[in-house]
Amino acid sequence: MSFPIVRHRRLRQSAGIRNMVRETVLNIEDLVQPIFVTYGTGVKTEISSMPGVFHFSLDTLKEEVDEIAALGIPAVLLFGIPESKDSVGTSGFVDNGIVQEATRLIKEWYPDLLVIADTCLCEFTDHGHCGMVHTFERDGHVHGDVMNDESLELLARTAVSQAKAGADIIAPSNMMDGFVQAIRTALDEEGFQHIPIMSYSVKYASAFYGPFREAADSAPQFGDRKTYQMDPANVREALREAESDVLEGADMLMVKPALAYLDIVRLLRDQFDLPLVAYNVSGEYSMVKAAANQGWINEQAIVMEMLTGMKRAGADIIITYFSKDAARWIRNR
């Protein structure tokens, strides 16, 4: 049958009907709000390239967490900016590290708010890479090789220290080969068999991370991350990366970035039955904010369409700097 018997507009003629037949719904429970914590006192400093996103010291953190909890957002993703850095990222796995201290405070204030700990070394190393580096000079320039196997022990130590501090979920973002297995083994050996791993399974070497590198002070001091993060041109490689993480014990899979990689989100949704996370990254956030500040777009409409598209592609969970705004808009819809 076809027109005039079939009329697709019948199901679009009123808000009530459109709501009734809507296939994809974005909920507050789908959202995760990233937070950047740092040392000092009285710090609430806006990140210049990410309007509305701030660095918080531990004494100002509660204001942000209160707002997140009041909005009903179920989880936060913690990033830390340490007082000092070294070649192996020691500040990332010490018991009194900034992420560990922030975790303890948040779990004291809101025991039911999920704390997801980003497990990487780039914020804590003086070279800005996500693992141990062998450096050498050539032609008057510093070069370096990121050492895979030697980095795994440090990443595992970081995960264990975060779990001991009270993190509910470990989210390793380093893209070293074997990182899920190393972290799963270390967590289990320390009695944290119950702590799930949200793996950054498919993380591309993307230009969309630019503002984050200012926020986390994590830009590489030499070279780039293309030897361990994925080539944006590759699709089949994403399946190999995700399958490895599944076999090594990942509990959730992530695609990062989200907006330019919705085909990858759908690919993983069709191939694997684990919960799937999409990371709406800093560059995606900042582009929308910049255009909205110029009055060129309707920010609320754009953000809600973008996040709904990520859910439609197959994401169960969305990490986004828009979480607080989206939660307010969802409440009022």
CSV table of C-alpha atoms in Angstrom, one decimal:
chain,number,residue,atom,x,y,z
A,1,MET,CA,0.0,0.0,0.0
A,2,SER,CA,1.1,3.6,-0.6
A,3,PHE,CA,-0.3,7.1,-0.8
A,4,PRO,CA,-3.1,8.1,-0.3
A,5,ILE,CA,-3.9,5.1,2.0
A,6,VAL,CA,-0.5,5.5,3.7
A,7,ARG,CA,0.1,8.9,5.1
A,8,HIS,CA,3.2,9.1,7.3
A,9,ARG,CA,2.2,12.6,8.6
A,10,ARG,CA,-0.7,11.1,10.6
A,11,LEU,CA,1.8,10.2,13.3
A,12,ARG,CA,3.4,13.7,13.3
A,13,GLN,CA,0.3,15.9,13.6
A,14,SER,CA,0.5,16.7,17.3
A,15,ALA,CA,3.0,16.8,20.1
A,16,GLY,CA,1.1,14.1,21.9
A,17,ILE,CA,1.2,11.7,19.0
A,18,ARG,CA,4.9,12.5,18.3
A,19,ASN,CA,5.8,11.8,22.0
A,20,MET,CA,3.8,8.5,21.9
A,21,VAL,CA,5.6,7.1,18.9
A,22,ARG,CA,9.1,8.5,19.7
A,23,GLU,CA,11.6,5.7,19.2
A,24,THR,CA,14.6,7.1,21.1
A,25,VAL,CA,14.5,9.0,24.4
A,26,LEU,CA,17.4,10.7,26.1
A,27,ASN,CA,17.1,10.4,29.9
A,28,ILE,CA,19.0,12.1,32.7
A,29,GLU,CA,20.1,8.6,33.8
A,30,ASP,CA,22.1,8.3,30.6
A,31,LEU,CA,24.4,11.2,31.4
A,32,VAL,CA,27.9,11.4,33.0
A,33,GLN,CA,29.4,14.8,33.9
A,34,PRO,CA,33.2,15.2,33.7
A,35,ILE,CA,34.9,17.2,36.5
A,36,PHE,CA,38.4,18.6,36.6
A,37,VAL,CA,39.9,18.8,40.1
A,38,THR,CA,43.2,20.5,41.1
A,39,TYR,CA,45.2,21.6,44.1
A,40,GLY,CA,45.0,25.0,45.8
A,41,THR,CA,42.3,26.8,47.7
A,42,GLY,CA,39.4,28.8,46.5
A,43,VAL,CA,39.9,27.6,42.9
A,44,LYS,CA,37.0,27.8,40.5
A,45,THR,CA,38.6,28.8,37.3
A,46,GLU,CA,36.8,28.7,34.0
A,47,ILE,CA,38.6,26.9,31.2
A,48,SER,CA,39.0,29.5,28.4
A,49,SER,CA,38.4,27.1,25.6
A,50,MET,CA,35.4,25.4,27.3
A,51,PRO,CA,33.0,28.1,28.5
A,52,GLY,CA,31.0,26.9,31.5
A,53,VAL,CA,33.5,24.2,32.5
A,54,PHE,CA,35.8,24.9,35.5
A,55,HIS,CA,38.8,23.7,37.4
A,56,PHE,CA,37.8,23.1,41.0
A,57,SER,CA,40.0,22.8,44.1
A,58,LEU,CA,38.9,20.4,46.7
A,59,ASP,CA,37.4,23.1,48.9
A,60,THR,CA,35.2,24.4,46.1
A,61,LEU,CA,34.3,21.0,44.6
A,62,LYS,CA,31.2,20.4,46.7
A,63,GLU,CA,29.3,23.3,45.1
A,64,GLU,CA,29.7,21.5,41.7
A,65,VAL,CA,28.8,18.1,43.1
A,66,ASP,CA,25.8,19.5,44.9
A,67,GLU,CA,24.5,20.8,41.6
A,68,ILE,CA,25.1,17.5,39.8
A,69,ALA,CA,23.4,15.5,42.5
A,70,ALA,CA,20.4,17.8,42.7
A,71,LEU,CA,19.9,17.5,38.9
A,72,GLY,CA,19.7,13.7,39.2
A,73,ILE,CA,22.8,13.0,37.1
A,74,PRO,CA,24.0,9.6,38.3
A,75,ALA,CA,27.7,9.7,37.7
A,76,VAL,CA,30.8,11.9,37.4
A,77,LEU,CA,34.0,11.3,35.6
A,78,LEU,CA,37.1,12.6,37.5
A,79,PHE,CA,40.2,14.1,35.9
A,80,GLY,CA,43.0,15.4,38.1
A,81,ILE,CA,45.6,18.1,37.6
A,82,PRO,CA,48.5,17.3,40.1
A,83,GLU,CA,50.9,19.6,41.9
A,84,SER,CA,53.9,17.9,40.4
A,85,LYS,CA,54.7,15.7,37.5
A,86,ASP,CA,57.4,13.2,36.7
A,87,SER,CA,58.4,10.8,33.9
A,88,VAL,CA,56.2,7.9,35.2
A,89,GLY,CA,53.2,9.8,36.5
A,90,THR,CA,53.7,9.0,40.2
A,91,SER,CA,51.0,11.5,41.2
A,92,GLY,CA,48.4,9.4,39.5
A,93,PHE,CA,48.8,6.3,41.7
A,94,VAL,CA,49.8,7.7,45.1
A,95,ASP,CA,47.2,7.3,47.9
A,96,ASN,CA,46.9,11.0,48.4
A,97,GLY,CA,46.7,11.9,44.7
A,98,ILE,CA,44.2,14.6,43.6
A,99,VAL,CA,41.8,12.1,42.0
A,100,GLN,CA,41.9,9.8,45.1
A,101,GLU,CA,41.3,12.7,47.5
A,102,ALA,CA,38.4,14.0,45.4
A,103,THR,CA,36.9,10.5,45.2
A,104,ARG,CA,36.9,10.2,49.0
A,105,LEU,CA,35.2,13.5,49.4
A,106,ILE,CA,32.5,12.9,46.8
A,107,LYS,CA,31.7,9.4,48.2
A,108,GLU,CA,31.5,11.0,51.7
A,109,TRP,CA,29.1,13.7,50.5
A,110,TYR,CA,27.0,11.5,48.1
A,111,PRO,CA,27.5,7.8,48.6
A,112,ASP,CA,25.1,6.9,45.8
A,113,LEU,CA,26.7,9.2,43.2
A,114,LEU,CA,28.9,7.0,41.0
A,115,VAL,CA,32.5,8.1,40.7
A,116,ILE,CA,34.2,7.0,37.5
A,117,ALA,CA,38.0,7.4,37.7
A,118,ASP,CA,39.8,8.2,34.4
A,119,THR,CA,42.8,5.8,34.5
A,120,CYS,CA,45.6,7.3,32.5
A,121,LEU,CA,49.0,8.9,33.0
A,122,CYS,CA,49.0,11.8,30.6
A,123,GLU,CA,47.8,14.3,33.2
A,124,PHE,CA,50.6,13.2,35.6
A,125,THR,CA,53.6,12.7,33.3
A,126,ASP,CA,56.0,15.6,32.6
A,127,HIS,CA,56.1,14.5,28.9
A,128,GLY,CA,52.3,14.3,28.5
A,129,HIS,CA,52.1,10.8,27.1
A,130,CYS,CA,49.8,8.0,28.4
A,131,GLY,CA,52.6,5.7,29.4
A,132,MET,CA,56.3,5.4,30.2
A,133,VAL,CA,58.5,6.9,27.5
A,134,HIS,CA,62.0,6.1,26.3
A,135,THR,CA,63.4,9.4,25.1
A,136,PHE,CA,66.4,10.1,22.9
A,137,GLU,CA,67.8,13.0,20.9
A,138,ARG,CA,68.2,13.0,17.2
A,139,ASP,CA,69.1,15.9,14.9
A,140,GLY,CA,68.9,18.2,17.8
A,141,HIS,CA,65.3,17.2,18.7
A,142,VAL,CA,63.8,15.1,21.5
A,143,HIS,CA,62.1,12.0,20.4
A,144,GLY,CA,60.4,9.2,22.4
A,145,ASP,CA,58.9,5.8,22.2
A,146,VAL,CA,55.9,5.0,24.4
A,147,MET,CA,56.7,1.7,26.0
A,148,ASN,CA,53.7,-0.6,26.1
A,149,ASP,CA,54.4,-3.4,28.5
A,150,GLU,CA,56.4,-1.3,31.0
A,151,SER,CA,53.4,1.1,31.2
A,152,LEU,CA,50.9,-1.6,32.1
A,153,GLU,CA,52.2,-2.0,35.7
A,154,LEU,CA,51.8,1.7,36.3
A,155,LEU,CA,48.3,1.8,34.9
A,156,ALA,CA,47.3,-1.2,37.1
A,157,ARG,CA,48.7,0.6,40.2
A,158,THR,CA,46.7,3.7,39.3
A,159,ALA,CA,43.5,1.7,38.9
A,160,VAL,CA,44.0,-0.1,42.3
A,161,SER,CA,44.7,3.2,44.1
A,162,GLN,CA,41.6,4.7,42.6
A,163,ALA,CA,39.5,1.7,43.7
A,164,LYS,CA,41.0,1.9,47.2
A,165,ALA,CA,39.9,5.5,47.4
A,166,GLY,CA,36.3,4.5,46.6
A,167,ALA,CA,35.9,4.8,42.8
A,168,ASP,CA,32.9,2.9,41.6
A,169,ILE,CA,34.1,2.4,38.1
A,170,ILE,CA,37.6,2.3,36.6
A,171,ALA,CA,37.8,3.9,33.1
A,172,PRO,CA,41.2,3.3,31.5
A,173,SER,CA,41.8,5.7,28.6
A,174,ASN,CA,45.5,4.9,27.7
A,175,MET,CA,45.1,2.6,24.6
A,176,MET,CA,48.1,0.4,25.5
A,177,ASP,CA,47.8,-3.1,24.3
A,178,GLY,CA,46.7,-5.4,27.1
A,179,PHE,CA,45.6,-2.6,29.5
A,180,VAL,CA,42.2,-4.2,30.4
A,181,GLN,CA,43.8,-7.5,31.2
A,182,ALA,CA,46.5,-5.9,33.4
A,183,ILE,CA,44.0,-3.7,35.2
A,184,ARG,CA,41.5,-6.5,35.7
A,185,THR,CA,44.1,-8.8,37.1
A,186,ALA,CA,45.4,-6.2,39.5
A,187,LEU,CA,41.9,-5.2,40.7
A,188,ASP,CA,41.0,-8.9,41.3
A,189,GLU,CA,44.2,-9.6,43.2
A,190,GLU,CA,43.5,-6.7,45.5
A,191,GLY,CA,40.0,-7.8,46.2
A,192,PHE,CA,38.2,-5.5,43.8
A,193,GLN,CA,36.5,-8.1,41.7
A,194,HIS,CA,33.3,-6.2,42.0
A,195,ILE,CA,34.7,-3.0,40.4
A,196,PRO,CA,33.7,-2.7,36.7
A,197,ILE,CA,36.0,-1.5,33.9
A,198,MET,CA,34.6,1.1,31.5
A,199,SER,CA,37.2,0.7,28.8
A,200,TYR,CA,38.1,3.4,26.3
A,201,SER,CA,38.0,0.6,23.8
A,202,VAL,CA,37.9,2.7,20.6
A,203,LYS,CA,39.8,5.9,21.1
A,204,TYR,CA,40.8,7.8,18.0
A,205,ALA,CA,43.8,10.1,17.6
A,206,SER,CA,41.4,13.0,17.1
A,207,ALA,CA,41.7,16.7,16.6
A,208,PHE,CA,38.6,17.1,18.7
A,209,TYR,CA,40.6,16.7,21.9
A,210,GLY,CA,42.2,20.2,21.7
A,211,PRO,CA,40.3,22.0,24.5
A,212,PHE,CA,40.7,19.0,26.8
A,213,ARG,CA,44.5,19.3,26.6
A,214,GLU,CA,44.2,22.8,28.0
A,215,ALA,CA,41.8,21.6,30.7
A,216,ALA,CA,43.9,18.7,31.8
A,217,ASP,CA,47.3,20.2,31.0
A,218,SER,CA,48.1,17.0,29.2
A,219,ALA,CA,49.4,18.1,25.7
A,220,PRO,CA,52.4,15.8,24.6
A,221,GLN,CA,55.7,17.6,25.0
A,222,PHE,CA,57.0,15.9,21.9
A,223,GLY,CA,55.5,13.9,19.1
A,224,ASP,CA,51.9,12.8,19.1
A,225,ARG,CA,49.7,9.9,20.2
A,226,LYS,CA,49.2,8.3,16.8
A,227,THR,CA,51.3,5.2,17.8
A,228,TYR,CA,48.7,4.2,20.4
A,229,GLN,CA,45.4,6.0,19.6
A,230,MET,CA,43.6,4.9,16.5
A,231,ASP,CA,43.7,6.3,12.9
A,232,PRO,CA,40.4,8.2,12.3
A,233,ALA,CA,40.2,6.5,8.9
A,234,ASN,CA,39.9,3.0,10.3
A,235,VAL,CA,36.7,1.0,11.0
A,236,ARG,CA,37.6,-2.7,11.1
A,237,GLU,CA,40.4,-1.9,13.6
A,238,ALA,CA,37.7,-0.7,16.0
A,239,LEU,CA,36.2,-4.2,16.0
A,240,ARG,CA,39.6,-5.7,16.8
A,241,GLU,CA,40.2,-3.3,19.6
A,242,ALA,CA,36.8,-3.8,21.2
A,243,GLU,CA,37.0,-7.6,20.9
A,244,SER,CA,40.3,-7.6,22.7
A,245,ASP,CA,38.8,-5.6,25.5
A,246,VAL,CA,35.8,-7.9,25.8
A,247,LEU,CA,38.1,-11.0,26.0
A,248,GLU,CA,40.3,-9.3,28.6
A,249,GLY,CA,37.3,-8.6,30.9
A,250,ALA,CA,35.9,-5.1,30.1
A,251,ASP,CA,32.4,-4.5,31.5
A,252,MET,CA,31.6,-1.5,29.3
A,253,LEU,CA,32.9,-0.3,25.9
A,254,MET,CA,33.5,3.2,24.8
A,255,VAL,CA,33.8,5.1,21.6
A,256,LYS,CA,35.7,8.4,21.7
A,257,PRO,CA,35.0,10.9,20.2
A,258,ALA,CA,31.3,10.4,19.5
A,259,LEU,CA,30.0,12.9,17.0
A,260,ALA,CA,32.2,12.1,14.1
A,261,TYR,CA,32.2,8.4,14.9
A,262,LEU,CA,28.5,7.5,15.2
A,263,ASP,CA,29.1,4.8,12.5
A,264,ILE,CA,31.5,3.2,15.0
A,265,VAL,CA,29.0,3.5,17.8
A,266,ARG,CA,26.5,1.6,15.7
A,267,LEU,CA,29.1,-0.9,14.6
A,268,LEU,CA,29.9,-1.8,18.2
A,269,ARG,CA,26.3,-1.8,19.2
A,270,ASP,CA,25.5,-4.4,16.5
A,271,GLN,CA,28.6,-6.6,17.3
A,272,PHE,CA,28.7,-6.6,21.1
A,273,ASP,CA,26.1,-6.9,23.9
A,274,LEU,CA,28.0,-5.0,26.6
A,275,PRO,CA,26.8,-1.5,27.7
A,276,LEU,CA,28.1,1.1,25.2
A,277,VAL,CA,29.4,4.5,26.1
A,278,ALA,CA,29.8,7.5,23.8
A,279,TYR,CA,32.1,10.4,24.8
A,280,ASN,CA,30.9,13.7,23.6
A,281,VAL,CA,34.4,15.3,23.8
A,282,SER,CA,35.7,18.8,24.5
A,283,GLY,CA,36.1,19.9,20.8
A,284,GLU,CA,32.5,18.9,20.1
A,285,TYR,CA,31.4,20.9,23.2
A,286,SER,CA,33.4,24.0,22.4
A,287,MET,CA,32.3,24.2,18.8
A,288,VAL,CA,28.6,24.3,19.9
A,289,LYS,CA,29.4,26.8,22.6
A,290,ALA,CA,31.3,29.1,20.3
A,291,ALA,CA,28.5,29.1,17.7
A,292,ALA,CA,25.8,29.6,20.3
A,293,ASN,CA,27.7,32.5,21.8
A,294,GLN,CA,27.7,34.1,18.4
A,295,GLY,CA,23.9,33.6,18.2
A,296,TRP,CA,24.3,31.4,15.1
A,297,ILE,CA,22.5,28.4,16.5
A,298,ASN,CA,19.9,27.4,19.1
A,299,GLU,CA,22.2,25.7,21.7
A,300,GLN,CA,19.5,23.7,23.4
A,301,ALA,CA,18.0,22.4,20.2
A,302,ILE,CA,21.5,21.5,18.8
A,303,VAL,CA,22.7,19.8,22.0
A,304,MET,CA,19.5,17.7,22.4
A,305,GLU,CA,19.6,16.6,18.8
A,306,MET,CA,23.2,15.7,19.0
A,307,LEU,CA,22.9,13.7,22.2
A,308,THR,CA,19.8,12.0,21.0
A,309,GLY,CA,21.7,11.0,17.8
A,310,MET,CA,24.3,9.3,20.0
A,311,LYS,CA,21.6,7.3,21.7
A,312,ARG,CA,19.9,6.5,18.4
A,313,ALA,CA,23.3,5.2,17.1
A,314,GLY,CA,23.3,2.7,20.0
A,315,ALA,CA,24.9,4.4,23.0
A,316,ASP,CA,23.6,3.5,26.5
A,317,ILE,CA,25.6,6.1,28.3
A,318,ILE,CA,26.9,9.5,27.2
A,319,ILE,CA,29.8,11.3,28.8
A,320,THR,CA,29.3,15.0,28.0
A,321,TYR,CA,30.2,18.4,29.3
A,322,PHE,CA,26.6,19.4,28.5
A,323,SER,CA,25.2,17.0,31.2
A,324,LYS,CA,24.0,19.7,33.6
A,325,ASP,CA,22.3,21.7,30.8
A,326,ALA,CA,20.8,18.6,29.3
A,327,ALA,CA,19.5,17.5,32.6
A,328,ARG,CA,17.7,20.8,33.1
A,329,TRP,CA,16.2,20.7,29.6
A,330,ILE,CA,15.1,17.1,30.1
A,331,ARG,CA,13.3,18.1,33.3
A,332,ASN,CA,11.5,20.9,31.5
A,333,ARG,CA,10.6,19.0,28.3
